[in-house]
Amino acid sequence: MRGALLGAAALGVLGVAAAWFISAPARIDADDLPAQAGDPERGAALFAVGGCVSCHALEGAKGADRLVLAGGRAFRTDFGTFRAPNISPDPEAGIGRWEAVDFVNAMKFGTAPDGSHFYPAFPYTSYARMRDEDLLDLWAYLRILPASGRANEPHEIGFPFSVRRAVGFWKLLYLDSGPVIPVDAELERGRYLVEGPGHCGECHTPRTAIGGPDLARWLGGGPNPDGEGTIPNLTPAGKTISSWSEADIAEYLKSGFTPDFDTAGGSMADVVTNTALLSDADRLAIARYIKALPPVGPAE
Amino acid sequence: MRKVSIALAGAAVVATLAGTSAFADGHLEKAIEARNAQMKLYSWNLGMLGGMAKGTVEYDAAKASAAASNLAALSAMSSQGMWPEGSDSFAMEGKTRAMPEIWTTYPAISEKGAALKDAAAKLAEVAGNGLDALKGGVGDVGKACGDCHKQFRMPK
């Protein structure tokens, strides 16, 4: 009896240890990074694709102020309210003390420099698909943006979501750097932009009960995770976008005009402010990938 | 006696409900129809100008000027009475995408309206001056439209 109890206790300890181990934040070392200095000019283009300002600029910022990534925007979700942090180069309030490898670990693994997990309101599930070279370019660009001393506000998250370590288990389920759908070589650029830095799936893919992307319904639309209304289905089974041509989609990403000259609204208006800065070739690549999506119907 | 009073109470409730919805159906819905019609006319005229800017319709200075003048007239039109309180996307679900913030943050929306009026007036001045002038003007009008839709229109 005593032996059995001891055995159970030992198993319990082992189980906890194993759980602690597998929920540990993943990270790479600086040596694992490509030996190259980032190119801020290429980084600026990735910055536009990623739409970093939409979340990290102060709400309502216009013009040059959009480049001050002071954070503060609140995201009200079913799991609590998340607040975008200050990612400006300020050494105290922002991420000025980070090294390139800290940035790569944050973007690809959702791991903070202190080894804790970031909440997936920060869409590293998409950024995990980015190339290290691109991340270094983006990092080089972030370093030259203006600093802001605005202090971060804490997230307001209820138990059990307040247990950060549990995000490790969530990541086991949902953090995957592989592509979502197979495509022909000529669609790879579009796939990279949409699935990786553009992180389109974060809004346009419905989520599971514990907030993970439901990849079987990739870009199939669903309820707005952060507000009222519905996010449109982008696949050929969707009601709206399915009737748009590649040129229509590319035009929408450039000017915000739909084919019948309505304009983008809601958070998509912010997205268009960013995609307007892309090259025509990249906008067309995105459009071609979207037209090639497998149909997922009909949650609209 | 008791039966009668229950029946009377029931009838009163039904009458009240019917009265309320008749009021809502008439007054608020007509206002929504009117402003939707105005939006349709924006879209129609912008379709012509946007088609030229995109290159799917051949540029024609006279047609461009006419459509741009229409936009300017539409944006300068008084929309008095078209936005009664209670005609928002929550009170009138499924009938309008106008978010309650239009009324709770008033007069923010009138600034957006003024921005559109300016952009449309400028476009009307330049639409006949060639395709490049048109493109710039259409872009500014589009930004003004999007600016308002972003803040005040419910996503679908």
CSV table of C-alpha atoms in Angstrom, one decimal:
chain,number,residue,atom,x,y,z
A,1,MET,CA,0.0,0.0,0.0
A,2,ARG,CA,2.7,2.4,1.1
A,3,GLY,CA,4.7,1.4,-2.0
A,4,ALA,CA,1.7,2.1,-4.3
A,5,LEU,CA,1.2,5.5,-2.7
A,6,LEU,CA,4.9,6.3,-3.1
A,7,GLY,CA,4.7,5.1,-6.7
A,8,ALA,CA,1.7,7.3,-7.5
A,9,ALA,CA,3.4,10.2,-5.9
A,10,ALA,CA,6.6,9.6,-7.9
A,11,LEU,CA,4.5,9.3,-11.1
A,12,GLY,CA,2.7,12.6,-10.1
A,13,VAL,CA,6.1,14.3,-9.7
A,14,LEU,CA,7.3,12.9,-13.0
A,15,GLY,CA,4.1,14.0,-14.6
A,16,VAL,CA,4.4,17.6,-13.3
A,17,ALA,CA,8.1,17.6,-14.3
A,18,ALA,CA,7.2,16.4,-17.8
A,19,ALA,CA,4.4,18.9,-18.1
A,20,TRP,CA,6.8,21.7,-16.9
A,21,PHE,CA,9.3,20.5,-19.5
A,22,ILE,CA,7.0,20.3,-22.5
A,23,SER,CA,5.3,23.6,-21.7
A,24,ALA,CA,8.7,25.3,-21.6
A,25,PRO,CA,9.0,28.3,-24.0
A,26,ALA,CA,11.1,27.4,-27.1
A,27,ARG,CA,13.9,29.6,-28.2
A,28,ILE,CA,17.0,29.6,-30.4
A,29,ASP,CA,20.5,31.0,-29.7
A,30,ALA,CA,22.1,33.9,-31.5
A,31,ASP,CA,24.5,31.4,-33.1
A,32,ASP,CA,21.5,29.8,-34.9
A,33,LEU,CA,20.7,33.0,-36.8
A,34,PRO,CA,22.0,33.7,-40.3
A,35,ALA,CA,25.2,35.8,-40.0
A,36,GLN,CA,23.9,39.0,-41.7
A,37,ALA,CA,23.1,42.5,-40.8
A,38,GLY,CA,19.4,43.3,-41.3
A,39,ASP,CA,18.4,45.7,-44.1
A,40,PRO,CA,16.1,48.4,-42.7
A,41,GLU,CA,14.8,49.3,-46.1
A,42,ARG,CA,13.6,45.7,-46.8
A,43,GLY,CA,12.4,45.7,-43.2
A,44,ALA,CA,10.1,48.7,-43.9
A,45,ALA,CA,8.3,46.7,-46.6
A,46,LEU,CA,7.8,43.7,-44.2
A,47,PHE,CA,6.6,46.2,-41.6
A,48,ALA,CA,3.9,47.3,-44.0
A,49,VAL,CA,2.9,43.7,-44.9
A,50,GLY,CA,2.7,42.8,-41.2
A,51,GLY,CA,0.7,45.9,-40.4
A,52,CYS,CA,2.6,46.4,-37.2
A,53,VAL,CA,1.2,49.9,-36.7
A,54,SER,CA,-2.4,48.7,-36.6
A,55,CYS,CA,-1.8,47.2,-33.2
A,56,HIS,CA,1.3,48.9,-31.8
A,57,ALA,CA,0.8,52.6,-32.7
A,58,LEU,CA,-1.2,54.7,-30.3
A,59,GLU,CA,-4.9,54.6,-31.2
A,60,GLY,CA,-5.9,57.3,-33.6
A,61,ALA,CA,-2.3,58.1,-34.6
A,62,LYS,CA,-1.9,59.7,-38.0
A,63,GLY,CA,0.9,60.4,-40.4
A,64,ALA,CA,4.4,60.1,-39.0
A,65,ASP,CA,3.0,59.4,-35.5
A,66,ARG,CA,1.9,56.0,-36.8
A,67,LEU,CA,5.6,55.0,-36.6
A,68,VAL,CA,5.8,55.6,-32.8
A,69,LEU,CA,5.0,52.0,-31.6
A,70,ALA,CA,4.0,53.0,-28.1
A,71,GLY,CA,1.3,50.3,-27.8
A,72,GLY,CA,-1.8,50.5,-25.6
A,73,ARG,CA,-4.5,49.3,-28.0
A,74,ALA,CA,-6.9,47.1,-26.1
A,75,PHE,CA,-8.2,43.8,-27.6
A,76,ARG,CA,-11.3,42.6,-25.9
A,77,THR,CA,-11.7,38.9,-26.4
A,78,ASP,CA,-13.5,36.0,-24.8
A,79,PHE,CA,-10.4,35.3,-22.8
A,80,GLY,CA,-9.9,38.8,-21.4
A,81,THR,CA,-8.5,42.1,-22.5
A,82,PHE,CA,-5.1,42.1,-24.0
A,83,ARG,CA,-3.1,45.3,-24.4
A,84,ALA,CA,-0.6,45.8,-27.2
A,85,PRO,CA,2.8,46.6,-25.6
A,86,ASN,CA,5.3,49.3,-26.4
A,87,ILE,CA,7.7,47.9,-29.0
A,88,SER,CA,9.5,51.2,-29.7
A,89,PRO,CA,13.3,51.3,-29.2
A,90,ASP,CA,13.0,53.0,-25.8
A,91,PRO,CA,15.3,51.0,-23.4
A,92,GLU,CA,12.9,51.3,-20.4
A,93,ALA,CA,9.4,51.3,-21.8
A,94,GLY,CA,10.0,49.6,-25.1
A,95,ILE,CA,12.2,46.9,-26.4
A,96,GLY,CA,15.4,48.9,-26.8
A,97,ARG,CA,17.5,46.5,-24.8
A,98,TRP,CA,16.5,43.5,-26.9
A,99,GLU,CA,19.0,41.7,-29.2
A,100,ALA,CA,18.0,40.5,-32.6
A,101,VAL,CA,17.7,36.9,-31.3
A,102,ASP,CA,15.2,38.1,-28.7
A,103,PHE,CA,13.1,39.5,-31.5
A,104,VAL,CA,13.3,36.3,-33.5
A,105,ASN,CA,12.3,34.3,-30.4
A,106,ALA,CA,9.3,36.5,-29.8
A,107,MET,CA,8.2,36.4,-33.4
A,108,LYS,CA,8.7,32.7,-34.1
A,109,PHE,CA,8.1,31.1,-30.8
A,110,GLY,CA,6.2,33.6,-28.8
A,111,THR,CA,8.9,33.6,-26.2
A,112,ALA,CA,9.9,36.7,-24.2
A,113,PRO,CA,13.5,37.4,-23.4
A,114,ASP,CA,12.9,36.5,-19.7
A,115,GLY,CA,11.8,33.1,-21.0
A,116,SER,CA,8.0,33.5,-20.4
A,117,HIS,CA,5.3,32.9,-23.0
A,118,PHE,CA,3.6,35.7,-24.8
A,119,TYR,CA,-0.2,35.3,-25.2
A,120,PRO,CA,-1.2,34.5,-28.7
A,121,ALA,CA,-3.1,37.8,-29.1
A,122,PHE,CA,0.4,38.5,-30.5
A,123,PRO,CA,0.0,36.5,-33.7
A,124,TYR,CA,3.3,34.5,-33.6
A,125,THR,CA,1.3,31.5,-34.9
A,126,SER,CA,1.6,33.3,-38.2
A,127,TYR,CA,5.0,34.9,-37.8
A,128,ALA,CA,6.4,31.5,-37.0
A,129,ARG,CA,6.3,31.0,-40.8
A,130,MET,CA,8.6,33.9,-41.5
A,131,ARG,CA,12.1,33.5,-42.7
A,132,ASP,CA,14.9,34.4,-40.3
A,133,GLU,CA,16.4,36.8,-42.9
A,134,ASP,CA,13.1,38.7,-43.1
A,135,LEU,CA,12.9,38.9,-39.3
A,136,LEU,CA,16.4,40.4,-39.2
A,137,ASP,CA,15.4,43.0,-41.8
A,138,LEU,CA,12.3,43.8,-39.9
A,139,TRP,CA,14.3,44.1,-36.6
A,140,ALA,CA,16.7,46.4,-38.3
A,141,TYR,CA,13.8,48.7,-39.3
A,142,LEU,CA,12.2,48.6,-35.8
A,143,ARG,CA,15.5,49.8,-34.3
A,144,ILE,CA,15.5,53.1,-36.3
A,145,LEU,CA,11.9,54.1,-35.4
A,146,PRO,CA,11.2,56.8,-32.8
A,147,ALA,CA,11.3,55.8,-29.1
A,148,SER,CA,8.4,56.3,-26.8
A,149,GLY,CA,8.5,56.3,-23.0
A,150,ARG,CA,4.9,55.2,-22.6
A,151,ALA,CA,4.7,52.5,-19.9
A,152,ASN,CA,2.8,49.2,-20.7
A,153,GLU,CA,-0.5,48.4,-19.0
A,154,PRO,CA,-1.1,44.9,-17.8
A,155,HIS,CA,-3.5,42.5,-19.6
A,156,GLU,CA,-6.8,41.8,-17.8
A,157,ILE,CA,-7.1,38.1,-18.0
A,158,GLY,CA,-9.1,35.8,-15.8
A,159,PHE,CA,-8.1,32.4,-14.4
A,160,PRO,CA,-7.3,29.9,-16.0
A,161,PHE,CA,-6.0,32.0,-18.9
A,162,SER,CA,-3.9,34.0,-16.5
A,163,VAL,CA,-1.6,31.0,-16.1
A,164,ARG,CA,1.1,31.9,-18.6
A,165,ARG,CA,2.8,28.5,-18.5
A,166,ALA,CA,-0.4,27.0,-19.8
A,167,VAL,CA,0.2,28.9,-23.1
A,168,GLY,CA,3.0,26.3,-23.6
A,169,PHE,CA,0.4,23.6,-24.0
A,170,TRP,CA,-1.6,25.8,-26.3
A,171,LYS,CA,1.5,26.3,-28.4
A,172,LEU,CA,2.0,22.5,-28.7
A,173,LEU,CA,-1.4,22.4,-30.4
A,174,TYR,CA,-1.2,25.5,-32.5
A,175,LEU,CA,2.3,26.7,-33.1
A,176,ASP,CA,3.5,25.3,-36.4
A,177,SER,CA,6.0,26.9,-38.8
A,178,GLY,CA,4.9,24.8,-41.7
A,179,PRO,CA,2.7,26.1,-44.6
A,180,VAL,CA,-1.1,25.7,-44.2
A,181,ILE,CA,-2.0,24.6,-47.7
A,182,PRO,CA,0.1,23.1,-50.5
A,183,VAL,CA,0.5,25.4,-53.5
A,184,ASP,CA,2.3,25.5,-56.8
A,185,ALA,CA,5.6,27.3,-57.0
A,186,GLU,CA,4.2,30.4,-58.6
A,187,LEU,CA,1.9,30.9,-55.6
A,188,GLU,CA,4.5,30.6,-53.0
A,189,ARG,CA,5.1,34.3,-52.7
A,190,GLY,CA,1.4,34.9,-52.0
A,191,ARG,CA,1.2,32.1,-49.6
A,192,TYR,CA,4.2,33.4,-47.7
A,193,LEU,CA,2.7,36.9,-47.4
A,194,VAL,CA,-0.8,35.7,-46.4
A,195,GLU,CA,0.1,32.8,-44.1
A,196,GLY,CA,3.3,34.5,-42.6
A,197,PRO,CA,3.9,38.2,-42.1
A,198,GLY,CA,0.4,39.3,-43.4
A,199,HIS,CA,-1.2,37.0,-40.7
A,200,CYS,CA,-4.5,37.2,-42.5
A,201,GLY,CA,-5.6,33.9,-40.9
A,202,GLU,CA,-5.6,35.5,-37.4
A,203,CYS,CA,-8.9,37.2,-38.2
A,204,HIS,CA,-10.2,35.3,-41.3
A,205,THR,CA,-9.8,31.8,-39.9
A,206,PRO,CA,-12.4,30.8,-37.2
A,207,ARG,CA,-11.0,29.7,-33.9
A,208,THR,CA,-11.5,26.7,-31.7
A,209,ALA,CA,-13.0,26.8,-28.2
A,210,ILE,CA,-9.5,27.4,-26.7
A,211,GLY,CA,-8.7,30.1,-29.2
A,212,GLY,CA,-6.5,28.3,-31.7
A,213,PRO,CA,-6.9,28.7,-35.4
A,214,ASP,CA,-9.2,26.0,-36.9
A,215,LEU,CA,-6.9,25.1,-39.9
A,216,ALA,CA,-9.5,22.8,-41.4
A,217,ARG,CA,-11.5,26.0,-42.0
A,218,TRP,CA,-8.5,28.1,-43.2
A,219,LEU,CA,-9.6,31.6,-44.1
A,220,GLY,CA,-13.2,30.5,-44.0
A,221,GLY,CA,-14.3,33.5,-41.9
A,222,GLY,CA,-16.3,33.6,-38.7
A,223,PRO,CA,-17.2,35.8,-35.8
A,224,ASN,CA,-15.0,38.8,-35.2
A,225,PRO,CA,-12.7,37.8,-32.3
A,226,ASP,CA,-12.4,41.4,-31.2
A,227,GLY,CA,-15.8,43.1,-31.6
A,228,GLU,CA,-19.1,42.9,-33.4
A,229,GLY,CA,-19.9,41.5,-36.7
A,230,THR,CA,-18.5,38.8,-38.9
A,231,ILE,CA,-15.1,38.4,-40.7
A,232,PRO,CA,-15.7,37.4,-44.3
A,233,ASN,CA,-15.0,34.0,-45.8
A,234,LEU,CA,-12.1,34.6,-48.3
A,235,THR,CA,-12.4,31.1,-49.9
A,236,PRO,CA,-14.2,30.4,-53.2
A,237,ALA,CA,-17.2,29.2,-51.1
A,238,GLY,CA,-17.6,32.7,-49.5
A,239,LYS,CA,-20.5,35.0,-50.4
A,240,THR,CA,-18.5,38.1,-51.2
A,241,ILE,CA,-14.9,37.6,-52.3
A,242,SER,CA,-15.7,34.6,-54.4
A,243,SER,CA,-17.1,36.8,-57.2
A,244,TRP,CA,-14.1,39.1,-57.2
A,245,SER,CA,-11.3,38.7,-59.7
A,246,GLU,CA,-7.6,38.7,-58.9
A,247,ALA,CA,-7.4,42.3,-60.1
A,248,ASP,CA,-10.4,43.2,-57.9
A,249,ILE,CA,-8.7,41.8,-54.8
A,250,ALA,CA,-5.4,43.6,-55.6
A,251,GLU,CA,-7.3,46.9,-56.2
A,252,TYR,CA,-9.1,46.5,-52.8
A,253,LEU,CA,-5.8,46.0,-51.0
A,254,LYS,CA,-4.5,49.1,-52.8
A,255,SER,CA,-7.3,51.7,-52.6
A,256,GLY,CA,-9.9,50.0,-50.3
A,257,PHE,CA,-12.5,50.1,-53.0
A,258,THR,CA,-14.6,46.9,-53.5
A,259,PRO,CA,-15.6,46.1,-57.1
A,260,ASP,CA,-18.9,48.0,-56.6
A,261,PHE,CA,-17.1,51.0,-55.1
A,262,ASP,CA,-18.0,50.4,-51.5
A,263,THR,CA,-15.0,50.9,-49.2
A,264,ALA,CA,-13.3,48.8,-46.6
A,265,GLY,CA,-14.6,49.3,-43.1
A,266,GLY,CA,-13.8,48.2,-39.6
A,267,SER,CA,-10.4,46.9,-38.9
A,268,MET,CA,-10.0,46.0,-42.6
A,269,ALA,CA,-9.7,49.7,-43.3
A,270,ASP,CA,-6.5,49.7,-41.1
A,271,VAL,CA,-5.3,46.7,-43.1
A,272,VAL,CA,-5.7,48.5,-46.4
A,273,THR,CA,-3.8,51.5,-45.0
A,274,ASN,CA,-0.9,49.0,-44.7
A,275,THR,CA,-1.4,46.9,-47.9
A,276,ALA,CA,-1.6,50.2,-49.9
A,277,LEU,CA,2.2,50.4,-49.2
A,278,LEU,CA,3.0,47.0,-50.8
A,279,SER,CA,4.2,46.6,-54.3
A,280,ASP,CA,1.7,45.9,-57.1
A,281,ALA,CA,3.4,42.5,-57.5
A,282,ASP,CA,2.9,41.5,-53.9
A,283,ARG,CA,-0.7,42.6,-53.9
A,284,LEU,CA,-1.3,40.5,-57.0
A,285,ALA,CA,0.5,37.6,-55.4
A,286,ILE,CA,-1.8,37.8,-52.4
A,287,ALA,CA,-4.8,37.9,-54.7
A,288,ARG,CA,-3.7,34.9,-56.7
A,289,TYR,CA,-3.2,32.8,-53.5
A,290,ILE,CA,-6.6,33.8,-52.2
A,291,LYS,CA,-8.3,32.8,-55.5
A,292,ALA,CA,-6.5,29.4,-55.2
A,293,LEU,CA,-7.8,28.6,-51.7
A,294,PRO,CA,-9.7,25.4,-51.1
A,295,PRO,CA,-13.3,26.2,-50.6
A,296,VAL,CA,-14.6,26.4,-47.0
A,297,GLY,CA,-18.2,27.1,-46.6
A,298,PRO,CA,-20.3,28.9,-45.6
A,299,ALA,CA,-19.8,30.7,-42.2
A,300,GLU,CA,-20.6,34.3,-43.2
B,1,MET,CA,-64.6,38.9,-14.2
B,2,ARG,CA,-61.1,37.7,-13.8
B,3,LYS,CA,-61.0,36.3,-17.3
B,4,VAL,CA,-62.2,39.5,-18.7
B,5,SER,CA,-59.5,41.6,-17.0
B,6,ILE,CA,-56.8,39.1,-18.1
B,7,ALA,CA,-58.1,39.4,-21.6
B,8,LEU,CA,-58.1,43.1,-21.4
B,9,ALA,CA,-54.5,43.2,-20.0
B,10,GLY,CA,-53.4,40.9,-22.8
B,11,ALA,CA,-55.1,43.1,-25.4
B,12,ALA,CA,-53.4,46.1,-23.9
B,13,VAL,CA,-50.0,44.5,-24.1
B,14,VAL,CA,-50.6,43.4,-27.7
B,15,ALA,CA,-51.8,46.9,-28.6
B,16,THR,CA,-48.7,48.5,-27.0
B,17,LEU,CA,-46.3,46.1,-28.8
B,18,ALA,CA,-48.1,46.7,-32.1
B,19,GLY,CA,-48.0,50.4,-31.5
B,20,THR,CA,-44.3,50.4,-30.8
B,21,SER,CA,-43.3,48.3,-33.8
B,22,ALA,CA,-45.6,50.3,-36.1
B,23,PHE,CA,-43.8,53.4,-35.0
B,24,ALA,CA,-40.3,51.8,-35.5
B,25,ASP,CA,-41.3,50.4,-38.9
B,26,GLY,CA,-42.5,53.7,-40.1
B,27,HIS,CA,-40.3,56.4,-38.9
B,28,LEU,CA,-36.9,54.8,-38.4
B,29,GLU,CA,-37.0,52.5,-41.4
B,30,LYS,CA,-37.8,55.3,-43.8
B,31,ALA,CA,-34.9,57.3,-42.5
B,32,ILE,CA,-32.6,54.2,-43.0
B,33,GLU,CA,-34.0,53.8,-46.5
B,34,ALA,CA,-33.3,57.4,-47.3
B,35,ARG,CA,-29.7,57.3,-46.2
B,36,ASN,CA,-29.1,54.0,-47.9
B,37,ALA,CA,-30.4,55.5,-51.1
B,38,GLN,CA,-27.9,58.4,-50.7
B,39,MET,CA,-25.1,55.8,-50.2
B,40,LYS,CA,-26.2,54.0,-53.3
B,41,LEU,CA,-25.9,57.1,-55.3
B,42,TYR,CA,-22.4,57.7,-54.0
B,43,SER,CA,-21.5,54.2,-55.0
B,44,TRP,CA,-23.0,54.6,-58.5
B,45,ASN,CA,-21.1,57.8,-59.3
B,46,LEU,CA,-17.9,56.6,-57.7
B,47,GLY,CA,-18.2,53.4,-59.8
B,48,MET,CA,-17.9,55.5,-62.9
B,49,LEU,CA,-15.0,57.5,-61.6
B,50,GLY,CA,-13.3,54.5,-60.0
B,51,GLY,CA,-13.6,52.5,-63.2
B,52,MET,CA,-11.7,55.2,-65.0
B,53,ALA,CA,-9.1,55.4,-62.3
B,54,LYS,CA,-8.6,51.6,-62.4
B,55,GLY,CA,-8.5,51.6,-66.2
B,56,THR,CA,-11.6,49.4,-66.7
B,57,VAL,CA,-13.6,52.3,-68.2
B,58,GLU,CA,-12.1,54.7,-70.7
B,59,TYR,CA,-11.4,58.2,-69.4
B,60,ASP,CA,-13.9,60.8,-70.6
B,61,ALA,CA,-13.5,64.3,-69.2
B,62,ALA,CA,-17.2,65.2,-69.6
B,63,LYS,CA,-18.5,62.0,-68.0
B,64,ALA,CA,-15.9,62.3,-65.2
B,65,SER,CA,-16.9,65.9,-64.4
B,66,ALA,CA,-20.6,65.0,-64.4
B,67,ALA,CA,-20.1,62.1,-62.0
B,68,ALA,CA,-17.8,64.1,-59.7
B,69,SER,CA,-20.3,67.0,-59.6
B,70,ASN,CA,-22.9,64.5,-58.5
B,71,LEU,CA,-20.7,63.3,-55.7
B,72,ALA,CA,-20.1,66.8,-54.6
B,73,ALA,CA,-23.8,67.6,-54.6
B,74,LEU,CA,-24.6,64.4,-52.7
B,75,SER,CA,-22.0,65.2,-50.0
B,76,ALA,CA,-23.3,68.7,-49.7
B,77,MET,CA,-26.9,67.6,-49.4
B,78,SER,CA,-28.5,68.1,-46.0
B,79,SER,CA,-29.2,64.7,-44.4
B,80,GLN,CA,-31.4,66.3,-41.8
B,81,GLY,CA,-33.7,63.7,-40.3
B,82,MET,CA,-32.0,60.7,-41.9
B,83,TRP,CA,-30.1,59.8,-38.8
B,84,PRO,CA,-32.7,59.7,-36.0
B,85,GLU,CA,-31.6,58.3,-32.7
B,86,GLY,CA,-32.5,54.7,-32.3
B,87,SER,CA,-31.8,53.8,-35.9
B,88,ASP,CA,-28.5,52.1,-35.1
B,89,SER,CA,-27.3,48.5,-35.8
B,90,PHE,CA,-28.3,47.3,-32.4
B,91,ALA,CA,-31.7,48.8,-32.1
B,92,MET,CA,-32.5,47.9,-35.8
B,93,GLU,CA,-30.5,44.8,-36.2
B,94,GLY,CA,-30.2,43.5,-39.7
B,95,LYS,CA,-31.6,46.7,-41.2
B,96,THR,CA,-28.6,49.0,-40.9
B,97,ARG,CA,-24.9,48.8,-40.2
B,98,ALA,CA,-24.7,52.2,-38.6
B,99,MET,CA,-23.0,51.7,-35.3
B,100,PRO,CA,-24.4,53.4,-32.1
B,101,GLU,CA,-21.1,55.3,-31.8
B,102,ILE,CA,-22.5,57.7,-34.4
B,103,TRP,CA,-24.8,59.0,-31.7
B,104,THR,CA,-22.6,58.4,-28.6
B,105,THR,CA,-19.6,60.3,-30.1
B,106,TYR,CA,-21.5,63.0,-31.9
B,107,PRO,CA,-20.4,65.3,-33.5
B,108,ALA,CA,-17.4,63.3,-34.5
B,109,ILE,CA,-19.3,62.0,-37.5
B,110,SER,CA,-20.1,65.5,-38.8
B,111,GLU,CA,-16.3,66.1,-39.0
B,112,LYS,CA,-16.1,63.0,-41.2
B,113,GLY,CA,-18.9,64.3,-43.3
B,114,ALA,CA,-17.2,67.6,-43.7
B,115,ALA,CA,-14.0,65.8,-44.8
B,116,LEU,CA,-15.9,64.0,-47.5
B,117,LYS,CA,-17.6,67.2,-48.7
B,118,ASP,CA,-14.1,68.8,-49.1
B,119,ALA,CA,-12.7,65.8,-50.9
B,120,ALA,CA,-15.7,65.6,-53.2
B,121,ALA,CA,-15.6,69.3,-54.0
B,122,LYS,CA,-11.9,69.1,-54.9
B,123,LEU,CA,-12.6,66.1,-57.1
B,124,ALA,CA,-15.3,67.9,-58.9
B,125,GLU,CA,-12.8,70.7,-59.7
B,126,VAL,CA,-10.1,68.4,-61.2
B,127,ALA,CA,-12.0,65.4,-62.6
B,128,GLY,CA,-12.1,66.9,-66.1
B,129,ASN,CA,-8.4,67.7,-66.1
B,130,GLY,CA,-7.1,64.4,-67.2
B,131,LEU,CA,-6.7,60.9,-65.8
B,132,ASP,CA,-3.9,61.6,-63.3
B,133,ALA,CA,-5.8,64.4,-61.7
B,134,LEU,CA,-8.8,62.2,-61.5
B,135,LYS,CA,-6.9,59.3,-59.8
B,136,GLY,CA,-5.6,61.5,-57.0
B,137,GLY,CA,-9.0,63.0,-56.4
B,138,VAL,CA,-10.7,59.6,-56.3
B,139,GLY,CA,-8.2,58.3,-53.9
B,140,ASP,CA,-8.9,61.2,-51.5
B,141,VAL,CA,-12.7,60.6,-51.7
B,142,GLY,CA,-12.1,56.9,-51.1
B,143,LYS,CA,-10.1,57.7,-48.0
B,144,ALA,CA,-12.8,59.9,-46.7
B,145,CYS,CA,-15.4,57.2,-47.3
B,146,GLY,CA,-13.2,54.5,-45.7
B,147,ASP,CA,-12.4,56.8,-42.7
B,148,CYS,CA,-16.1,57.0,-41.7
B,149,HIS,CA,-16.8,53.3,-42.5
B,150,LYS,CA,-13.9,52.2,-40.4
B,151,GLN,CA,-15.2,53.9,-37.3
B,152,PHE,CA,-19.0,54.0,-37.7
B,153,ARG,CA,-20.1,51.0,-39.8
B,154,MET,CA,-20.5,47.5,-38.5
B,155,PRO,CA,-18.5,44.8,-40.3
B,156,LYS,CA,-20.9,42.5,-42.2
